[in-house]
Coordinates of C-alpha atoms in Angstrom, one line a residue:
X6 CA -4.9 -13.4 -2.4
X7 CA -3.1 -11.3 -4.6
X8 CA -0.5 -10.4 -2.1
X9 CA -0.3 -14.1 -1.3
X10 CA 0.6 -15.1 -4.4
X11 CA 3.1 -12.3 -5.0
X12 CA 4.7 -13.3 -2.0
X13 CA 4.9 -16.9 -3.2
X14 CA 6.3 -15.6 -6.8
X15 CA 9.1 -13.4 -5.1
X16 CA 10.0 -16.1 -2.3
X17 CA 10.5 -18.9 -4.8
X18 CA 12.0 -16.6 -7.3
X19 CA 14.5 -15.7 -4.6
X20 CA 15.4 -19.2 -3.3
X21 CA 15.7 -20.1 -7.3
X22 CA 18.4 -17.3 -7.8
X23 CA 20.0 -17.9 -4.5
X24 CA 20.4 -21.3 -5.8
X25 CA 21.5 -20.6 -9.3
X26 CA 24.1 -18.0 -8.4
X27 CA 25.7 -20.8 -6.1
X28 CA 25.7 -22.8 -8.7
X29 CA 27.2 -20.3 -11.1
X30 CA 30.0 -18.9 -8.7
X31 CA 31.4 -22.7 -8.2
X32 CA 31.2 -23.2 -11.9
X33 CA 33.1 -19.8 -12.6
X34 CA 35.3 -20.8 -9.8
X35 CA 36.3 -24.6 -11.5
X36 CA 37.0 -22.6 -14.4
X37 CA 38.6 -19.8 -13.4
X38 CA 41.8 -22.2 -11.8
X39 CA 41.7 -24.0 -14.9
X40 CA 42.2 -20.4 -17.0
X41 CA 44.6 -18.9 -14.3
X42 CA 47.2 -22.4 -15.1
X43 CA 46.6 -21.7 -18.6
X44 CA 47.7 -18.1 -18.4
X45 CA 50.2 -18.7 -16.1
X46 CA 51.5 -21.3 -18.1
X47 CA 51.4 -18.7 -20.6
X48 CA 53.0 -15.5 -18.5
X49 CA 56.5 -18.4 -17.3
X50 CA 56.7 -19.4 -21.1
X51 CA 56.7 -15.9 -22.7
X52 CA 58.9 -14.8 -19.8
X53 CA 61.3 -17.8 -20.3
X54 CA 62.2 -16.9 -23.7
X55 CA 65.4 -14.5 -24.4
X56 CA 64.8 -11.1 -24.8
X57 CA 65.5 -10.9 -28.8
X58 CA 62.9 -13.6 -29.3
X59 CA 60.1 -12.7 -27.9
X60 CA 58.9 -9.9 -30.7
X61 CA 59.4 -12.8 -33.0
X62 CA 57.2 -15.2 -31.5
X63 CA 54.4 -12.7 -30.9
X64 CA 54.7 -11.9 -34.5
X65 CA 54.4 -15.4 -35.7
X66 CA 51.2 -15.9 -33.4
X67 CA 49.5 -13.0 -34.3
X68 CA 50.4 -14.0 -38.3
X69 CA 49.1 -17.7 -37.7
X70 CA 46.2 -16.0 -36.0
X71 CA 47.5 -16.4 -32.5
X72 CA 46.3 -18.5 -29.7
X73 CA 43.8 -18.6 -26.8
X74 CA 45.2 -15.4 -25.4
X75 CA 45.8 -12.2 -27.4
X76 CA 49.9 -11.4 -26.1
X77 CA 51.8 -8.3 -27.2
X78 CA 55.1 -6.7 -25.5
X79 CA 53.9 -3.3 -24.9
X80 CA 56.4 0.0 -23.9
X81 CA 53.7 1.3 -21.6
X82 CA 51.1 0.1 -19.1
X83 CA 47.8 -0.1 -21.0
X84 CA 44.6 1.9 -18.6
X85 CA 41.6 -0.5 -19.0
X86 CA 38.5 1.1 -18.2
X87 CA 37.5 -1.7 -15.8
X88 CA 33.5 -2.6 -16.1
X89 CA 31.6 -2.5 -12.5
X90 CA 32.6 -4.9 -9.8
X91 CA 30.4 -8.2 -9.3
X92 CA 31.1 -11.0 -6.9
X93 CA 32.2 -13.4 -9.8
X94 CA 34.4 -10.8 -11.4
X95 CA 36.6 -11.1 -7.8
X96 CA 36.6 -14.6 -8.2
X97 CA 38.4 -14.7 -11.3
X98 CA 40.5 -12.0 -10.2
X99 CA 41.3 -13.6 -6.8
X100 CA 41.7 -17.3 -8.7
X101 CA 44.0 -15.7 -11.3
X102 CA 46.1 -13.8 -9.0
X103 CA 46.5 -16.3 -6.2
X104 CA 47.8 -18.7 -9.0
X105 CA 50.5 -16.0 -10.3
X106 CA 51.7 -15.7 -7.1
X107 CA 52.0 -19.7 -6.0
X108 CA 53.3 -20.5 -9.6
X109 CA 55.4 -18.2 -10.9
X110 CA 55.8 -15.2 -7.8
X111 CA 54.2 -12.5 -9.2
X112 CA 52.5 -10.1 -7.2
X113 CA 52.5 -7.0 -9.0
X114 CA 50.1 -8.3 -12.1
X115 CA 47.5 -5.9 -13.1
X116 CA 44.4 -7.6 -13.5
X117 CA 41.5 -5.8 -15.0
X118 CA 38.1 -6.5 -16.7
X119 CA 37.7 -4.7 -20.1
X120 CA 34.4 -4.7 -22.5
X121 CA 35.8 -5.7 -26.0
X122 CA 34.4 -2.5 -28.2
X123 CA 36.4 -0.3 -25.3
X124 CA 39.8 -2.9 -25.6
X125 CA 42.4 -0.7 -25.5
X126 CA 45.8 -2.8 -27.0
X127 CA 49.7 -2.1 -27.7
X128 CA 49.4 1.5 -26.3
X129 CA 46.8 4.1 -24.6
X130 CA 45.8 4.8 -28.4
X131 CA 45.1 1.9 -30.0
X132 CA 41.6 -0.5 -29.2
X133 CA 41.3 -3.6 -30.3
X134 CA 38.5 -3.2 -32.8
X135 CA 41.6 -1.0 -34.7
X136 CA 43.8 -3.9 -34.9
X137 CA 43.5 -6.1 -38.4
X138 CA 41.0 -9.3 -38.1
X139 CA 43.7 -11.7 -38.2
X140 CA 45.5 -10.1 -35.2
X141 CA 43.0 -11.4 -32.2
X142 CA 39.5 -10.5 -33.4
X143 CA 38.5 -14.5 -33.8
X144 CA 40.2 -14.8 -30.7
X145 CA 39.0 -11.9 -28.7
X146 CA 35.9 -11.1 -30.5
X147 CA 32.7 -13.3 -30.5
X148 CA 29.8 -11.9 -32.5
X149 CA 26.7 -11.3 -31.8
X150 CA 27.9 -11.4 -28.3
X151 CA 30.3 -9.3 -26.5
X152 CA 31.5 -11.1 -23.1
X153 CA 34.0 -9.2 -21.0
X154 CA 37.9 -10.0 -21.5
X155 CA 40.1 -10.4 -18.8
X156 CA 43.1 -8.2 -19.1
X157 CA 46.5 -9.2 -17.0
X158 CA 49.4 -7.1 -17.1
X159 CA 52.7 -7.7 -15.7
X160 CA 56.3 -5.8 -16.1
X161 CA 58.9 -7.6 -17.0
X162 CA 62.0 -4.8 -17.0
X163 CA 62.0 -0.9 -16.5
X164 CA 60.8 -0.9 -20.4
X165 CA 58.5 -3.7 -21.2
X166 CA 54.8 -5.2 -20.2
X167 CA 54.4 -8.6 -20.9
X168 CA 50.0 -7.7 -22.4
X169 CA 47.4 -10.7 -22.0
X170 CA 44.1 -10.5 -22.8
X171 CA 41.8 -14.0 -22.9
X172 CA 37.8 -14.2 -23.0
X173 CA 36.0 -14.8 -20.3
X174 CA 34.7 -18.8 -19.9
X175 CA 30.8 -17.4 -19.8
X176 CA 29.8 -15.1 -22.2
X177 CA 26.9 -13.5 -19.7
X178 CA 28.8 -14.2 -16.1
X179 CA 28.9 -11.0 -15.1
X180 CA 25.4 -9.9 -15.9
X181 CA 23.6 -8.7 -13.1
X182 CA 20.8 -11.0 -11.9
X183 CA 17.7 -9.8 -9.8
X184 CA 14.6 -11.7 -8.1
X185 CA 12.7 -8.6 -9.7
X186 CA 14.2 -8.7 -13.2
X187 CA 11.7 -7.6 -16.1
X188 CA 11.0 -11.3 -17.4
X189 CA 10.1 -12.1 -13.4
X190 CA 8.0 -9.5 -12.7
X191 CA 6.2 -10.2 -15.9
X192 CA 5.5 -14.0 -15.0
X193 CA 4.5 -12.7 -11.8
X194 CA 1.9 -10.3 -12.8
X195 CA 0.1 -12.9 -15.3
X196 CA 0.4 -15.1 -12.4
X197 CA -1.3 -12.7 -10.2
X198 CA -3.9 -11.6 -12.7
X199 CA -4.7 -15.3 -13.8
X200 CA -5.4 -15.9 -10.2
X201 CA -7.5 -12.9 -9.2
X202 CA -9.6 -13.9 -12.5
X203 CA -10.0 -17.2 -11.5
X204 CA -10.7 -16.1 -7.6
X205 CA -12.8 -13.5 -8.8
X206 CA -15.4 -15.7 -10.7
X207 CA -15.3 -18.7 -7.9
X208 CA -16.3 -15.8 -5.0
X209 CA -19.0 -14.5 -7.1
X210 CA -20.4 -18.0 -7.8
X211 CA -20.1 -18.7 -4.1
X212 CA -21.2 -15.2 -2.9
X213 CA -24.0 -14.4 -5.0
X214 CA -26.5 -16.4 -2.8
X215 CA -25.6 -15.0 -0.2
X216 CA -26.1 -11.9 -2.1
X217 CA -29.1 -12.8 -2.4
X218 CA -29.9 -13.5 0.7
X219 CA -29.1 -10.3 1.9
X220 CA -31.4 -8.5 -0.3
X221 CA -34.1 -10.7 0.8
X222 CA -33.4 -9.8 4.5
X223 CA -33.3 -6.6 3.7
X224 CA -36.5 -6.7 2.0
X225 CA -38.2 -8.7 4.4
X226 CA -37.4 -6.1 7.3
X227 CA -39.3 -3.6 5.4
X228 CA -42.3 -5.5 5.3
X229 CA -41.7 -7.3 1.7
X230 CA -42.1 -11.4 2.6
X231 CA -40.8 -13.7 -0.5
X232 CA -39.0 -16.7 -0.4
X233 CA -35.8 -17.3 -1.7
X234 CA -34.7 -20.5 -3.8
X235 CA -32.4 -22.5 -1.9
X236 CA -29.7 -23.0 -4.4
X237 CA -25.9 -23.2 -3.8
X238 CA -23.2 -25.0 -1.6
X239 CA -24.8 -27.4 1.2
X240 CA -23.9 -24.6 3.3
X241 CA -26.1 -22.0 1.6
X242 CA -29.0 -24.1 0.8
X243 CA -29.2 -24.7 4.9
X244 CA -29.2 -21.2 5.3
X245 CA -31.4 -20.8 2.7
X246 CA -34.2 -22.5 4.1
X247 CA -33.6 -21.8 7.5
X248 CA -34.6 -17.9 6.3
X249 CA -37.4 -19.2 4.7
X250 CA -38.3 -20.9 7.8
X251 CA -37.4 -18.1 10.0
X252 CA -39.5 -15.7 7.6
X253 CA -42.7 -17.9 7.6
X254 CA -42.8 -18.1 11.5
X255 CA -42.8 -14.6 11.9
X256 CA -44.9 -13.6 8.8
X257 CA -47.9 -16.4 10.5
X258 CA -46.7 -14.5 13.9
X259 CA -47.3 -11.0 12.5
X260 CA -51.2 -12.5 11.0
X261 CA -52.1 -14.0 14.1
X262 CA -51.2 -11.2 16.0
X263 CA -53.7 -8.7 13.7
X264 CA -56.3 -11.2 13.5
X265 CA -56.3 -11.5 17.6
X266 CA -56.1 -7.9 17.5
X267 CA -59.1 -7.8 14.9
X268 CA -60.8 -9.9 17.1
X269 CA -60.3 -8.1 20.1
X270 CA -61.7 -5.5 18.8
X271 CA -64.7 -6.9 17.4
X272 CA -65.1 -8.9 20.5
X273 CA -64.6 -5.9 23.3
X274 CA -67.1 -3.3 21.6
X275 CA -70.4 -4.7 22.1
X276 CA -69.6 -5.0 25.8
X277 CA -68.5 -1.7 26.1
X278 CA -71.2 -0.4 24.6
X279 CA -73.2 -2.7 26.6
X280 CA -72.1 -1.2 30.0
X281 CA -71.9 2.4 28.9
X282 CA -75.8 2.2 28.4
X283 CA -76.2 0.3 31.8
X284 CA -74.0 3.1 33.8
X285 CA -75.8 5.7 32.4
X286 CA -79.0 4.1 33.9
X287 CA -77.3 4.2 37.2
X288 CA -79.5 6.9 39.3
X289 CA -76.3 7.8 41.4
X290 CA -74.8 10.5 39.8
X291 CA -71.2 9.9 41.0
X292 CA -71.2 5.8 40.6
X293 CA -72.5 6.6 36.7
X294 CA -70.1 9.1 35.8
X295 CA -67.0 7.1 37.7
X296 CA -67.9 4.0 35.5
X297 CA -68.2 5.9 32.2
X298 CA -64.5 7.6 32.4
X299 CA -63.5 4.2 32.9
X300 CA -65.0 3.3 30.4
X301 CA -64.4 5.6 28.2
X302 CA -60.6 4.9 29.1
X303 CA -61.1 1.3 28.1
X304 CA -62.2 2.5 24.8
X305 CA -59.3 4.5 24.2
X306 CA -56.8 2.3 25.5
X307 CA -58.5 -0.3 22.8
X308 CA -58.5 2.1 20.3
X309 CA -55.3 3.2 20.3
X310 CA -53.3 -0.7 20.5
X311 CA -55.6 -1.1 17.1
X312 CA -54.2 2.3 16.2
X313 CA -50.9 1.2 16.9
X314 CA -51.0 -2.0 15.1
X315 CA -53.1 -1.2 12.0
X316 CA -50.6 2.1 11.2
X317 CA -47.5 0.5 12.0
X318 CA -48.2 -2.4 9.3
X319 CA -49.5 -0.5 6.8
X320 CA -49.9 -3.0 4.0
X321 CA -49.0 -1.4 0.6
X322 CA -47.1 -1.1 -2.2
X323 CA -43.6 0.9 -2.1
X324 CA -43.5 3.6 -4.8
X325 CA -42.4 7.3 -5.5
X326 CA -43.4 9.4 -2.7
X327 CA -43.4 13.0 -3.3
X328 CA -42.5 14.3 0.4
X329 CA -42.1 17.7 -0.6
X330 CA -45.7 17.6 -1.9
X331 CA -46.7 16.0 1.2
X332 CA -44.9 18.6 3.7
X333 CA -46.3 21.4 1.5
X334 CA -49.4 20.0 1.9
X335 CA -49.3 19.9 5.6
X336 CA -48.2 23.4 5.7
X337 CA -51.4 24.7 3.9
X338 CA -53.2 23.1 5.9
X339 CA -51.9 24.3 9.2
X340 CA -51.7 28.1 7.8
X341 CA -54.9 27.6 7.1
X342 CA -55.6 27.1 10.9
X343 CA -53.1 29.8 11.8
X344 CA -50.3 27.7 12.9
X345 CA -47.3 28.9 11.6
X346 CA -45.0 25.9 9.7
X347 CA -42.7 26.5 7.1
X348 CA -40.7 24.4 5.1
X349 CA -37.2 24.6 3.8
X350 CA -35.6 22.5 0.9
X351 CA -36.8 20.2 -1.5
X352 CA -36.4 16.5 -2.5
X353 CA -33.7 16.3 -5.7
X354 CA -34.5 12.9 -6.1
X355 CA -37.9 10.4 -5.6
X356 CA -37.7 8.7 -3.0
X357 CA -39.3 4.9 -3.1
X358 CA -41.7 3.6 -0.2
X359 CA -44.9 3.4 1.4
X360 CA -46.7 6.7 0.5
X361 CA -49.8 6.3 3.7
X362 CA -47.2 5.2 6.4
X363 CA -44.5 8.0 5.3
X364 CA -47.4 10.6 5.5
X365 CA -48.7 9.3 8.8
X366 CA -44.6 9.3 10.0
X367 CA -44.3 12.9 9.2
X368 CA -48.1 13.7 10.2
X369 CA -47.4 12.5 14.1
X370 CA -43.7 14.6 13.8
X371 CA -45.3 17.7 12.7
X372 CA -48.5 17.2 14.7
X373 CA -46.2 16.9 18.6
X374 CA -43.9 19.9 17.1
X375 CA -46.6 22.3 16.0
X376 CA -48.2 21.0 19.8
X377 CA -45.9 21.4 21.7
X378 CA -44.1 24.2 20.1
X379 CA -46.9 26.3 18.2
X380 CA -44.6 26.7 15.4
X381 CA -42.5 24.3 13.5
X382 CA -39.7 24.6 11.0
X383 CA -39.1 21.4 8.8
X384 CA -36.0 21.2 6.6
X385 CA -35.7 18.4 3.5
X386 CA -32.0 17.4 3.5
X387 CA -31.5 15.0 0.4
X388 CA -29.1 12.6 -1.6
X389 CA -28.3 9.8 -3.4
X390 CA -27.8 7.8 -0.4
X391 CA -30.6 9.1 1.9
X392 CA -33.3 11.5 2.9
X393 CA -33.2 13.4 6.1
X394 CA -36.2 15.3 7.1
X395 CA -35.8 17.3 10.0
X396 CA -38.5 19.1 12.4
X397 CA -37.8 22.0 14.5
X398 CA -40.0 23.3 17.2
X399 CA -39.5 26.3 19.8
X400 CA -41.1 24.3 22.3
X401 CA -40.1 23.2 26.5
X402 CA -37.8 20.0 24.6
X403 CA -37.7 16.6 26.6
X404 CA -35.6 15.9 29.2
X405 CA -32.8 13.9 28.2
X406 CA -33.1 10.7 31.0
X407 CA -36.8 10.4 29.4
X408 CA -35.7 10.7 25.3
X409 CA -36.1 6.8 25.1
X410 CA -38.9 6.3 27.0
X411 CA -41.3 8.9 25.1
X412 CA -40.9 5.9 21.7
X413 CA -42.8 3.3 24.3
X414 CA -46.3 3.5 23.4
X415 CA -48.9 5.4 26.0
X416 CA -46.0 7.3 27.1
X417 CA -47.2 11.0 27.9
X418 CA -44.9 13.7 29.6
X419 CA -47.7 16.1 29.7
X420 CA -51.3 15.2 31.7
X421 CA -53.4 17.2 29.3
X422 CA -53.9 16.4 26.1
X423 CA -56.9 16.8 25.3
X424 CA -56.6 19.7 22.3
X425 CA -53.9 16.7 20.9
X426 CA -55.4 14.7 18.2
X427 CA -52.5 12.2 19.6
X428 CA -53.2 12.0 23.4
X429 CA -52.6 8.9 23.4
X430 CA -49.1 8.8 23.7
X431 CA -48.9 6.4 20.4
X432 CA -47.7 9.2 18.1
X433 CA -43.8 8.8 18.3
X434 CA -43.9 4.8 18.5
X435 CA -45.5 5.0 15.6
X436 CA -43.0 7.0 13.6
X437 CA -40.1 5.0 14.6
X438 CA -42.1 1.9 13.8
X439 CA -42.8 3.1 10.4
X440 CA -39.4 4.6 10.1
X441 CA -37.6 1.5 10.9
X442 CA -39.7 -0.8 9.0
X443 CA -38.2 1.3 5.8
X444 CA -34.7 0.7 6.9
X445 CA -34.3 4.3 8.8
X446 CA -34.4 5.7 12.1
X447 CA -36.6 8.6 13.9
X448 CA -34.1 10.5 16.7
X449 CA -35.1 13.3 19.1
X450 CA -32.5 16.0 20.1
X451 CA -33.0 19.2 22.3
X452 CA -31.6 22.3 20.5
X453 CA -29.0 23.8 22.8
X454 CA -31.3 27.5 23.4
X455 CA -34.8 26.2 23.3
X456 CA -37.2 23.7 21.0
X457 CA -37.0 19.9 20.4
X458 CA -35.6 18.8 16.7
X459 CA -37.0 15.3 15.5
X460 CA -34.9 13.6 12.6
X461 CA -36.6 11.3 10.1
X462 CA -33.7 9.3 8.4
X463 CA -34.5 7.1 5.6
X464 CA -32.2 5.2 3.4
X465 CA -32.2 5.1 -0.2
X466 CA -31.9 1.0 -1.1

């Protein structure tokens, strides 16, 4: 926007000045013919009279205060030190010398632009600031200003130079005029900066909802249902309440779906029982012990989609979890059973969450890489932004076609599992589960000489 309007500014400022110096070179040229008859007029008159009068009449001019023009007879051509070139200076020189030469034939005129403080008159010596006041200064001075003076020189004979010096119709036509001047580029930065102000509180009246909204998705994929007021533009409030809409189907979604799974629960026990104390009543040895593993699978199967589903939506506060405590903790613990797990680094800064589903993350990560690996390094990477927990293990890895599939529940790569506390293949869907629903991600990587690493990422929001 700010670019926009800068553009606008420098465009229009552009077309303006085009327009005004158009303007201003067809007004310098009007009068420019009108001063070039005058001086000709002037330079035929002067060079008309006889050679004994002319001292005489300058003389009485300059005592009566002379005339438009300041004229002397000088014994020498005069050096002006000519002020820089500018497209209206050559008009007037072009109109002024064009006219010379149709009026009168003169083509060897010296025309020349001179600043009046710099005036040099009568000789090389001599400026016109020298001169007494009533010899050209009300004529060729105008205070406070100081336009330029056009100075036209022309010999008559081997010994004289008929000297004319007149002021220029504009005081300020040969000042240098620029789309970018100082004044401009001053109006266009308030310009600018009023609009930005202006944009900058209308976007954040218009934004903030959406702002708002924002947050509340955010907070709502971490578990956190509110609803959000539907205020703002038609646009937002429809927004508004579609999210609360969208948020109370799948918050009733996510309670019907623990309450069946309550229910199953409740409901599939008693009958399991029930037929585990029927098959062991069976005489046949091999029928009994058939239907209790199958049982017993049932049971396990049940027991681990409750599993799944009760730690996944852990419902509790979020608040500072210590995870160095909680790693350190872990480490005692399997020292204690003489597994080897150490742990490098420690958290700089609290970290805010779900203290039981962040322990039960870490617990199934450490748990498959002191398994599968019988040692386990974890390292505590931490900033401002995040918390990075990796967990290094020296074990077979996974093989990278199945690194995706072993995050779908009941997946096992192994058949045995029995000395696993997480057989049931629920461990890593779980940690991604829990790792997700705090904004983050769990990843699995095979180290390039041996062992599996397992990166906890968890955002700091």
């Amino acid at each position: 926007m700010a670019l926009g309007v800068a553009s606008a500014q420098f465009i229009s400022s552009s077309i303006w000045l085009r327009q005004l110096e158009s303007d201003t070179e067809e007004n310098v040229r009007e009068v420019s013919k009108h001063m070039a008859f005058r001086i000709a007029a002037t330079v035929s008159y002067f060079t008309s009279l006889p050679t004994n009068y002319r001292h005489i009449v300058i003389d009485q001019l300059q005592d009566m205060g002379g005339t438009r023009f300041f004229v002397t007879l000088n014994k020498e051509e005069i050096l002006i030190n000519n002020i820089p070139d500018s497209p209206l200076k050559d008009i007037v020189k072009n109109e002024v010398q064009s006219t010379l030469i149709k009026q009168l034939g003169i083509h060897n005129a010296k025309i020349a632009f001179s600043s009046p403080s710099d005036l040099h008159v009568i000789n090389n010596h001599t400026r016109l600031v020298d001169l007494p006041e009533r010899w050209g200064h009300h004529s060729l001075l105008v205070k406070p200003l100081t336009p330029p003076i056009i100075v036209i020189q022309i010999p008559i004979n081997d010994k004289d130079w008929l000297y004319l010096a007149s002021l220029m119709p504009d005081p300020y036509f040969l000042d240098g005029n620029t789309a970018l001047s100082g004044d401009r580029l001053f109006s266009m930065a308030m310009s600018v900066i009023t609009v930005l102000l202006l944009s900058i509180l209308i976007l954040r009246r218009v934004t903030r909802p959406l702002a708002t909204l924002a947050r509340a998705a955010e907070r709502f994929g971490q578990g956190d249902w509110q609803p959000i007021k539907e205020v703002g533009s038609v646009e937002v409030r429809n927004t508004a309440k579609a999210f609360n809409d969208m948020q109370r189907r799948i918050q009733r979604y996510l309670n019907d779906r623990e309450r069946l799974f309550a229910s199953i629960s409740h409901d599939l026990k008693t009958p399991i029982t029930r037929l585990r104390l029927r098959a062991e009543m069976l005489d046949e040895d091999d029928i009994r012990d058939a239907m209790i593993r199958d049982l017993e699978d049932l049971d396990m199967l049940l027991k681990g989609a409750l599993q799944s589903v009760k730690e996944t939506d852990i419902h509790e506060n979020r608040v500072e979890v210590n995870i160095s405590r909680m790693l350190r903790d872990m480490q005692s613990t399997a020292n204690l059973h003489g597994v080897k797990l150490t742990v490098v680094g420690e958290l700089q800064h609290p970290f805010i969450g779900k203290p039981f589903a962040i322990k039960r993350c870490l617990g199934n990560l450490v748990d498959n890489a002191l398994y599968y690996g019988k040692t386990a390094i974890v390292y505590i990477e931490d900033d401002e932004d995040e918390v990075c927990i990796r967990v290094c293990d020296q074990g077979p890895g996974i093989p990278i076609d199945k690194m995706d599939k072993v995050f779908q529940p009941y997946t096992r790569l192994t058949p045995d599992h029995s000395g696993h506390p997480g057989g049931m293949g629920l461990g890593l869907s779980i940690a991604r589960n829990i790792a997700r629903a705090h904004g983050g991600e769990v990843t699995l990587s095979n180290h390039i000489q041996q062992g599996l690493e397992a990166k906890l990422w968890l955002p700091r929001h």
